[in-house]
Coordinates of C-alpha atoms and ligand atoms in Angstrom, one line a residue:
X1 CA -59.8 -95.8 19.0
X2 CA -56.4 -94.2 19.4
X3 CA -56.6 -90.5 21.5
X4 CA -55.5 -88.9 18.0
X5 CA -58.1 -90.3 16.4
X6 CA -60.5 -89.6 19.1
X7 CA -59.7 -86.5 17.9
X8 CA -60.0 -86.3 14.5
X9 CA -63.8 -87.4 14.8
X10 CA -63.9 -84.5 17.0
X11 CA -62.8 -82.3 14.0
X12 CA -65.0 -83.7 11.8
X13 CA -67.9 -83.0 13.7
X14 CA -67.3 -78.9 13.4
X15 CA -68.3 -78.0 9.9
X16 CA -71.9 -75.9 11.1
X17 CA -69.6 -74.1 14.0
X18 CA -66.4 -73.8 11.3
X19 CA -69.0 -71.9 9.1
X20 CA -70.1 -69.8 12.0
X21 CA -66.2 -69.0 13.5
X22 CA -65.7 -67.5 9.8
X23 CA -68.9 -65.7 9.9
X24 CA -68.4 -63.8 13.2
X25 CA -64.8 -63.3 12.4
X26 CA -65.3 -61.8 8.6
X27 CA -67.8 -59.5 10.0
X28 CA -65.3 -58.2 12.8
X29 CA -63.7 -55.7 9.9
X30 CA -59.8 -55.7 11.4
X31 CA -57.7 -52.5 9.1
X32 CA -54.9 -51.2 11.1
X33 CA -55.0 -47.7 11.1
X34 CA -52.3 -47.7 7.7
X35 CA -55.3 -49.8 5.8
X36 CA -57.7 -46.9 6.9
X37 CA -59.0 -48.3 10.2
X38 CA -58.9 -48.5 13.7
X39 CA -57.2 -52.4 14.2
X40 CA -57.9 -55.1 15.4
X41 CA -60.1 -54.7 19.0
X42 CA -63.2 -56.1 17.8
X43 CA -62.1 -58.9 16.5
X44 CA -59.8 -59.7 19.5
X45 CA -61.8 -59.2 22.1
X46 CA -64.1 -61.9 20.3
X47 CA -61.4 -64.1 19.8
X48 CA -60.1 -63.7 23.6
X49 CA -63.7 -65.2 25.0
X50 CA -64.0 -67.8 22.5
X51 CA -60.2 -69.1 23.6
X52 CA -61.2 -68.2 27.3
X53 CA -64.0 -70.7 26.7
X54 CA -60.8 -73.8 25.8
X55 CA -59.9 -73.4 29.3
X56 CA -55.9 -72.1 29.0
X57 CA -53.2 -72.1 31.8
X58 CA -52.5 -68.6 30.5
X59 CA -54.4 -66.0 28.0
X60 CA -52.8 -62.6 27.5
X61 CA -53.5 -59.3 25.5
X62 CA -50.5 -57.4 25.3
X63 CA -51.0 -54.2 23.5
X64 CA -48.5 -52.2 21.3
X65 CA -49.3 -49.2 22.0
X66 CA -50.3 -47.4 18.3
X67 CA -51.5 -43.7 18.8
X68 CA -53.4 -44.1 15.4
X69 CA -55.6 -46.8 16.7
X70 CA -58.6 -47.3 19.1
X71 CA -57.8 -46.5 22.6
X72 CA -53.9 -46.1 21.7
X73 CA -53.1 -49.9 21.2
X74 CA -53.1 -52.9 18.6
X75 CA -54.2 -56.5 21.0
X76 CA -51.7 -59.7 20.2
X77 CA -53.8 -62.6 21.8
X78 CA -51.5 -65.3 23.7
X79 CA -53.2 -68.2 24.9
X80 CA -51.3 -71.3 26.5
X81 CA -52.0 -74.6 27.5
X82 CA -49.6 -76.9 29.0
X83 CA -48.1 -74.4 30.3
X84 CA -45.6 -76.3 32.8
X85 CA -45.1 -79.0 31.3
X86 CA -41.3 -79.5 31.1
X87 CA -40.7 -79.7 27.1
X88 CA -40.5 -77.5 23.4
X89 CA -43.6 -76.0 23.0
X90 CA -45.9 -75.9 19.9
X91 CA -46.7 -72.2 18.5
X92 CA -49.2 -71.4 15.9
X93 CA -49.2 -67.5 15.1
X94 CA -51.9 -66.0 13.0
X95 CA -52.6 -62.4 12.1
X96 CA -55.9 -61.0 12.7
X97 CA -56.1 -58.0 10.5
X98 CA -56.9 -57.9 6.3
X99 CA -56.9 -56.1 3.6
X100 CA -59.2 -53.9 2.0
X101 CA -61.4 -55.7 0.1
X102 CA -60.1 -53.0 -2.8
X103 CA -62.9 -52.2 -6.0
X104 CA -67.0 -53.4 -4.8
X105 CA -67.9 -54.3 -8.2
X106 CA -65.1 -56.7 -8.4
X107 CA -67.2 -58.3 -5.8
X108 CA -70.1 -60.5 -6.0
X109 CA -71.0 -60.1 -2.3
X110 CA -70.8 -57.9 0.8
X111 CA -66.8 -58.8 1.4
X112 CA -68.1 -59.2 5.3
X113 CA -70.7 -60.8 5.1
X114 CA -69.6 -64.6 4.8
X115 CA -71.0 -66.6 1.5
X116 CA -72.0 -70.4 2.1
X117 CA -71.2 -72.3 -1.9
X118 CA -70.8 -75.8 -0.8
X119 CA -67.5 -76.8 0.3
X120 CA -66.7 -73.3 -0.2
X121 CA -66.3 -69.8 1.8
X122 CA -66.4 -66.4 0.4
X123 CA -65.2 -63.3 2.4
X124 CA -62.3 -60.8 3.0
X125 CA -59.9 -62.3 5.1
X126 CA -61.8 -66.4 4.6
X127 CA -58.4 -67.5 4.0
X128 CA -56.1 -64.9 4.9
X129 CA -55.7 -65.1 7.7
X130 CA -58.8 -67.1 9.3
X131 CA -58.1 -70.4 7.7
X132 CA -55.1 -70.3 9.9
X133 CA -57.1 -68.9 12.9
X134 CA -59.5 -71.3 12.5
X135 CA -58.1 -74.4 12.0
X136 CA -55.6 -73.6 14.9
X137 CA -58.7 -73.4 16.8
X138 CA -60.6 -76.2 16.6
X139 CA -57.3 -78.5 16.9
X140 CA -57.3 -77.2 20.0
X141 CA -60.9 -77.4 20.8
X142 CA -61.0 -81.2 20.1
X143 CA -58.4 -81.5 22.1
X144 CA -60.0 -80.2 24.7
X145 CA -63.3 -82.1 24.4
X146 CA -61.7 -85.5 23.9
X147 CA -60.2 -84.8 27.5
X148 CA -57.0 -86.0 25.9
X149 CA -54.2 -84.5 28.2
X150 CA -50.5 -82.3 26.8
X151 CA -47.5 -83.6 26.5
X152 CA -45.3 -80.6 25.2
X153 CA -47.0 -76.8 25.8
X154 CA -49.1 -75.4 23.5
X155 CA -49.4 -71.8 22.0
X156 CA -51.7 -69.9 20.3
X157 CA -50.9 -66.1 18.9
X158 CA -53.3 -64.0 17.5
X159 CA -51.9 -60.3 16.3
X160 CA -52.1 -57.2 15.1
X161 CA -50.2 -55.3 12.0
X162 CA -49.0 -58.1 9.6
X163 CA -50.0 -56.5 6.9
X164 CA -48.4 -53.5 7.0
X165 CA -45.2 -54.5 8.6
X166 CA -45.7 -56.1 11.8
X167 CA -44.1 -52.8 13.7
X168 CA -47.5 -53.7 15.9
X169 CA -48.0 -56.8 15.7
X170 CA -45.3 -59.7 15.8
X171 CA -41.9 -57.4 15.1
X172 CA -43.1 -55.9 18.9
X173 CA -43.8 -59.1 20.6
X174 CA -40.6 -60.2 20.1
X175 CA -39.1 -56.9 20.9
X176 CA -41.0 -56.7 24.1
X177 CA -42.0 -60.0 24.8
X178 CA -39.5 -62.4 23.2
X179 CA -39.1 -65.0 26.4
X180 CA -42.5 -66.2 25.0
X181 CA -40.6 -68.1 22.0
X182 CA -37.7 -70.8 22.8
X183 CA -35.1 -71.7 20.4
X184 CA -36.7 -75.2 19.9
X185 CA -39.9 -74.6 19.9
X186 CA -42.3 -76.0 16.9
X187 CA -43.0 -72.5 15.7
X188 CA -46.0 -72.4 12.6
X189 CA -47.1 -69.7 10.8
X190 CA -50.3 -70.7 8.6
X191 CA -50.1 -67.8 5.7
X192 CA -48.6 -69.5 3.0
X193 CA -48.8 -73.0 1.0
X194 CA -50.4 -74.8 -2.4
X195 CA -53.0 -76.5 -2.6
X196 CA -52.1 -80.0 -2.0
X197 CA -50.7 -78.6 1.6
X198 CA -46.9 -79.9 0.8
X199 CA -45.2 -77.0 0.8
X200 CA -43.7 -76.0 3.5
X201 CA -41.9 -72.3 3.2
X202 CA -38.4 -72.9 5.1
X203 CA -36.0 -69.9 3.5
X204 CA -36.6 -66.3 1.6
X205 CA -34.5 -64.9 -0.6
X206 CA -32.7 -61.0 -0.2
X207 CA -34.8 -58.2 -2.2
X208 CA -33.0 -55.8 -3.4
X209 CA -34.7 -52.9 -5.7
X210 CA -32.5 -50.5 -8.0
X211 CA -33.0 -47.3 -9.2
X212 CA -31.4 -46.8 -12.3
X213 CA -31.6 -42.5 -13.8
X214 CA -30.7 -42.6 -17.4
X215 CA -29.5 -38.8 -18.3
X216 CA -28.8 -37.9 -21.9
X217 CA -29.7 -34.2 -23.9
X218 CA -33.4 -33.7 -24.9
X219 CA -33.4 -32.7 -28.7
X220 CA -36.5 -32.4 -31.7
X221 CA -36.9 -36.8 -32.7
X222 CA -36.1 -35.1 -36.2
X223 CA -32.1 -33.9 -35.5
X224 CA -30.7 -37.1 -33.1
X225 CA -27.3 -35.5 -33.5
X226 CA -27.8 -32.8 -31.3
X227 CA -28.8 -34.4 -28.0
X228 CA -28.4 -37.7 -26.3
X229 CA -31.2 -40.5 -26.2
X230 CA -31.8 -41.4 -23.0
X231 CA -34.4 -43.6 -23.6
X232 CA -32.1 -45.6 -26.0
X233 CA -29.3 -45.6 -22.9
X234 CA -32.1 -47.7 -20.7
X235 CA -33.3 -49.8 -23.2
X236 CA -29.1 -50.3 -23.7
X237 CA -28.6 -50.7 -20.2
X238 CA -31.9 -53.1 -19.5
X239 CA -30.7 -55.5 -21.8
X240 CA -27.0 -55.0 -20.2
X241 CA -27.9 -55.5 -16.9
X242 CA -29.1 -59.2 -17.7
X243 CA -25.4 -59.8 -17.2
X244 CA -26.1 -59.9 -13.7
X245 CA -27.8 -63.0 -14.5
X246 CA -24.8 -64.5 -15.6
X247 CA -22.5 -63.1 -12.7
X248 CA -25.0 -64.8 -10.1
X249 CA -26.4 -68.4 -11.9
X250 CA -26.1 -69.9 -9.0
X251 CA -28.9 -72.5 -8.6
X252 CA -30.5 -73.6 -5.3
X253 CA -32.9 -76.6 -5.9
X254 CA -35.0 -75.3 -2.4
X255 CA -36.3 -72.1 -4.0
X256 CA -38.7 -71.8 -6.1
X257 CA -37.1 -70.5 -9.1
X258 CA -34.4 -71.9 -7.8
X259 CA -32.1 -69.2 -9.1
X260 CA -31.2 -65.5 -8.0
X261 CA -33.7 -63.0 -10.1
X262 CA -33.7 -60.2 -12.0
X263 CA -36.0 -58.6 -13.1
X264 CA -37.2 -55.3 -14.8
X265 CA -40.0 -53.3 -13.9
X266 CA -42.0 -50.0 -13.5
X267 CA -40.7 -46.6 -15.7
X268 CA -41.3 -43.5 -15.3
X269 CA -42.8 -41.4 -18.2
X270 CA -40.5 -39.5 -19.9
X271 CA -41.3 -36.9 -22.9
X272 CA -45.3 -36.7 -23.3
X273 CA -44.9 -35.5 -27.1
X274 CA -43.5 -38.5 -29.9
X275 CA -41.4 -35.6 -31.5
X276 CA -39.1 -35.4 -28.5
X277 CA -35.8 -37.2 -27.7
X278 CA -36.5 -37.9 -24.4
X279 CA -33.2 -36.8 -22.1
X280 CA -34.2 -38.8 -18.8
X281 CA -35.4 -42.0 -17.7
X282 CA -35.6 -43.7 -14.9
X283 CA -36.3 -46.8 -14.3
X284 CA -36.1 -49.6 -11.9
X285 CA -35.2 -53.6 -11.2
X286 CA -36.1 -56.2 -8.7
X287 CA -34.1 -58.2 -7.8
X288 CA -34.6 -61.7 -6.1
X289 CA -31.2 -62.8 -4.4
X290 CA -30.5 -66.3 -2.8
X291 CA -29.5 -66.2 0.7
X292 CA -25.7 -67.5 0.0
X293 CA -25.2 -63.9 -2.6
X294 CA -24.3 -60.5 -0.8
X295 CA -27.0 -57.5 -1.7
X296 CA -23.9 -55.3 -1.9
X297 CA -21.8 -56.7 -4.6
X298 CA -24.8 -57.3 -6.9
X299 CA -25.7 -53.3 -6.2
X300 CA -21.4 -53.3 -7.0
X301 CA -21.9 -55.1 -10.5
X302 CA -25.2 -53.4 -11.4
X303 CA -23.1 -49.7 -11.0
X304 CA -20.1 -51.2 -13.0
X305 CA -22.4 -52.8 -15.5
X306 CA -24.2 -49.0 -15.9
X307 CA -20.7 -46.9 -15.5
X308 CA -19.1 -49.1 -18.8
X309 CA -22.2 -48.2 -20.9
X310 CA -22.0 -44.9 -19.4
X311 CA -18.3 -44.3 -21.1
X312 CA -20.2 -45.8 -24.5
X313 CA -22.7 -43.7 -24.9
X314 CA -21.1 -40.2 -22.8
X315 CA -24.3 -40.3 -21.2
X316 CA -24.2 -40.1 -17.1
X317 CA -26.2 -42.9 -15.4
X318 CA -26.9 -43.0 -11.5
X319 CA -27.7 -46.3 -9.8
X320 CA -28.8 -46.6 -6.6
X321 CA -30.6 -48.4 -4.1
X322 CA -33.9 -48.0 -3.5
X323 CA -35.3 -51.1 -0.6
X324 CA -33.5 -53.8 0.5
X325 CA -34.3 -56.9 2.9
X326 CA -31.6 -59.0 3.4
X327 CA -32.7 -63.0 3.8
X328 CA -33.1 -64.0 7.0
X329 CA -31.4 -67.5 8.0
X330 CA -32.7 -70.2 6.5
X331 CA -35.2 -72.8 8.6
X332 CA -32.8 -75.7 8.1
X333 CA -35.0 -78.6 6.5
X334 CA -33.9 -80.5 8.8
X335 CA -35.8 -79.0 11.8
X336 CA -38.0 -80.3 14.2
X337 CA -40.9 -78.2 13.2
X338 CA -40.8 -79.4 9.5
X339 CA -40.2 -82.9 10.7
X340 CA -43.1 -82.5 13.0
X341 CA -44.9 -80.9 10.4
X342 CA -44.1 -83.8 7.5
X343 CA -44.9 -86.4 9.5
X344 CA -48.8 -84.8 10.6
X345 CA -49.6 -84.3 7.2
X346 CA -48.5 -87.7 5.5
X347 CA -50.0 -89.2 8.7
X348 CA -53.8 -87.4 7.5
X349 CA -53.6 -86.7 3.7
X350 CA -51.1 -88.9 2.4
X351 CA -49.1 -86.5 1.3
X352 CA -44.8 -86.5 1.1
X353 CA -44.4 -82.6 2.4
X354 CA -41.9 -80.0 0.6
X355 CA -39.2 -77.8 2.1
X356 CA -39.3 -74.8 -0.2
X357 CA -38.0 -70.9 -0.4
X358 CA -39.7 -68.3 -1.7
X359 CA -39.3 -64.8 -3.2
X360 CA -39.4 -63.3 0.3
X361 CA -42.1 -61.2 2.3
X362 CA -43.8 -63.8 4.8
X363 CA -43.7 -62.7 8.8
X364 CA -42.0 -65.8 9.5
X365 CA -38.5 -64.1 8.4
X366 CA -39.0 -61.6 12.0
X367 CA -38.8 -65.3 13.5
X368 CA -35.8 -66.7 11.5
X369 CA -33.7 -63.0 12.1
X370 CA -34.7 -63.6 16.1
X371 CA -32.8 -67.2 15.3
X372 CA -36.3 -68.7 16.2
X373 CA -36.6 -71.7 13.3
X374 CA -40.3 -70.8 11.9
X375 CA -42.2 -72.6 9.2
X376 CA -44.7 -71.5 6.8
X377 CA -47.6 -74.4 5.7
X378 CA -51.3 -74.0 5.2
X379 CA -53.5 -75.6 2.3
X380 CA -54.6 -72.9 0.2
X381 CA -55.2 -71.7 -3.2
X382 CA -53.5 -68.6 -2.0
X383 CA -56.4 -66.4 -2.8
X384 CA -55.4 -63.8 -0.6
X385 CA -55.8 -60.4 -1.1
X386 CA -57.9 -61.0 -4.2
X387 CA -61.8 -60.2 -4.6
X388 CA -64.0 -63.3 -4.0
X389 CA -61.5 -64.4 -1.5
X390 CA -62.2 -68.2 -1.1
X391 CA -61.0 -71.1 0.9
X392 CA -62.4 -74.5 2.1
X393 CA -64.1 -76.0 4.4
X394 CA -62.4 -79.7 4.1
X395 CA -59.2 -77.4 3.8
X396 CA -60.0 -76.3 7.3
X397 CA -61.1 -79.7 8.9
X398 CA -57.6 -81.3 7.0
X399 CA -55.3 -79.1 8.3
X400 CA -56.9 -78.5 12.2
X401 CA -56.5 -82.1 12.2
X402 CA -52.9 -81.8 11.3
X403 CA -52.4 -79.7 13.9
X404 CA -54.0 -81.2 16.4
X405 CA -51.5 -84.3 15.3
X406 CA -48.4 -81.7 16.3
X407 CA -49.8 -80.7 19.5
X408 CA -50.4 -84.1 20.6
X409 CA -47.6 -86.4 18.7
X410 CA -45.4 -87.9 21.5
X411 CA -42.2 -88.1 19.1
X412 CA -42.1 -84.2 18.8
X413 CA -40.8 -81.7 21.4
X414 CA -37.8 -83.1 23.6
X415 CA -38.0 -83.1 27.2
X416 CA -35.5 -80.3 28.2
X417 CA -32.4 -81.8 30.6
X418 CA -32.3 -79.0 33.0
Ligands
ZN1 ZN1 -51.5 -63.1 5.8

């Protein structure tokens, strides 16, 4: 039996332990102050103890100061094995915090007590992000218990504050302990993926939210000539903004969907009654823009379209940037971390993985902004943030094998020359 097969066999025997670990983690409610909690301390202390049992060369709790949290800080746990091996490291970064359960009447049981239904585990956090925590933990445990020797450093990072902005989590680590991660490290963030486990997310679009305020003149609905209908103006403007799709039409097959999207979403209430012509309407457009386009250009084009229409209808139209997030440089589809993951997925699942881009919003963007090529991957149905959130035990077992493959593969990671 090869060393990797030995490790795989061990992982297959962990079914009951996987359930126990999921149960323990789910019961240690880790809500940040923005979500009405005191932080991730209880979960972090527990994980630190469990990691210590696996004999890491380095185990550290990095405290990000946060006055609102218990003891004035947010915990981030770092564990490293094979620390002195001269090679690029493999990292798995997961977040410990969860989102609140939401409407409890939509849950079929207590969100913080894991229910087991055959292959399915149900509870808040079992997928987001304990699927990643548990599968990477058991990959490590299997390697340690099989006595297999690491050929590169392997790190697990369990961080705080992913759900409310990462200021006290990955963002803090990169600013205050940036030396932890190196440019040629393999960095995996198991916080998004598809059911088959074949989607490796490597890129995000830029995000731009535009606010449009259309001002006309309010009057009685029976005498439209005495006013100027802002809702009619808003409707015409929404149609005119279709022009953005034509102007910024490039497609990039890396992304799903492959084009930039421009969607009118929220509209604010105008008049409360039916027999008044409104004089002011406010609506918003959510733009997800391919990294090949400049967000400023989109905003300028939207202003031009609004200006033309304002002139035609004798309205005043204000166009404002409400929120924006520029896309970080994508992780190249040929990056070592993508190759390593693809190889491991092929070995364990017999499937071909595909690097892809999404609409935006994962924690990997912080790595990419720091010039560290990170890949987001997991096998999951994406029930994150939903009532009756669930994950499959089989997926955790397979994903643990995939992590173990990445951690142990000789051909992955290069010996540094210095
Ligand atoms: Zn998550």
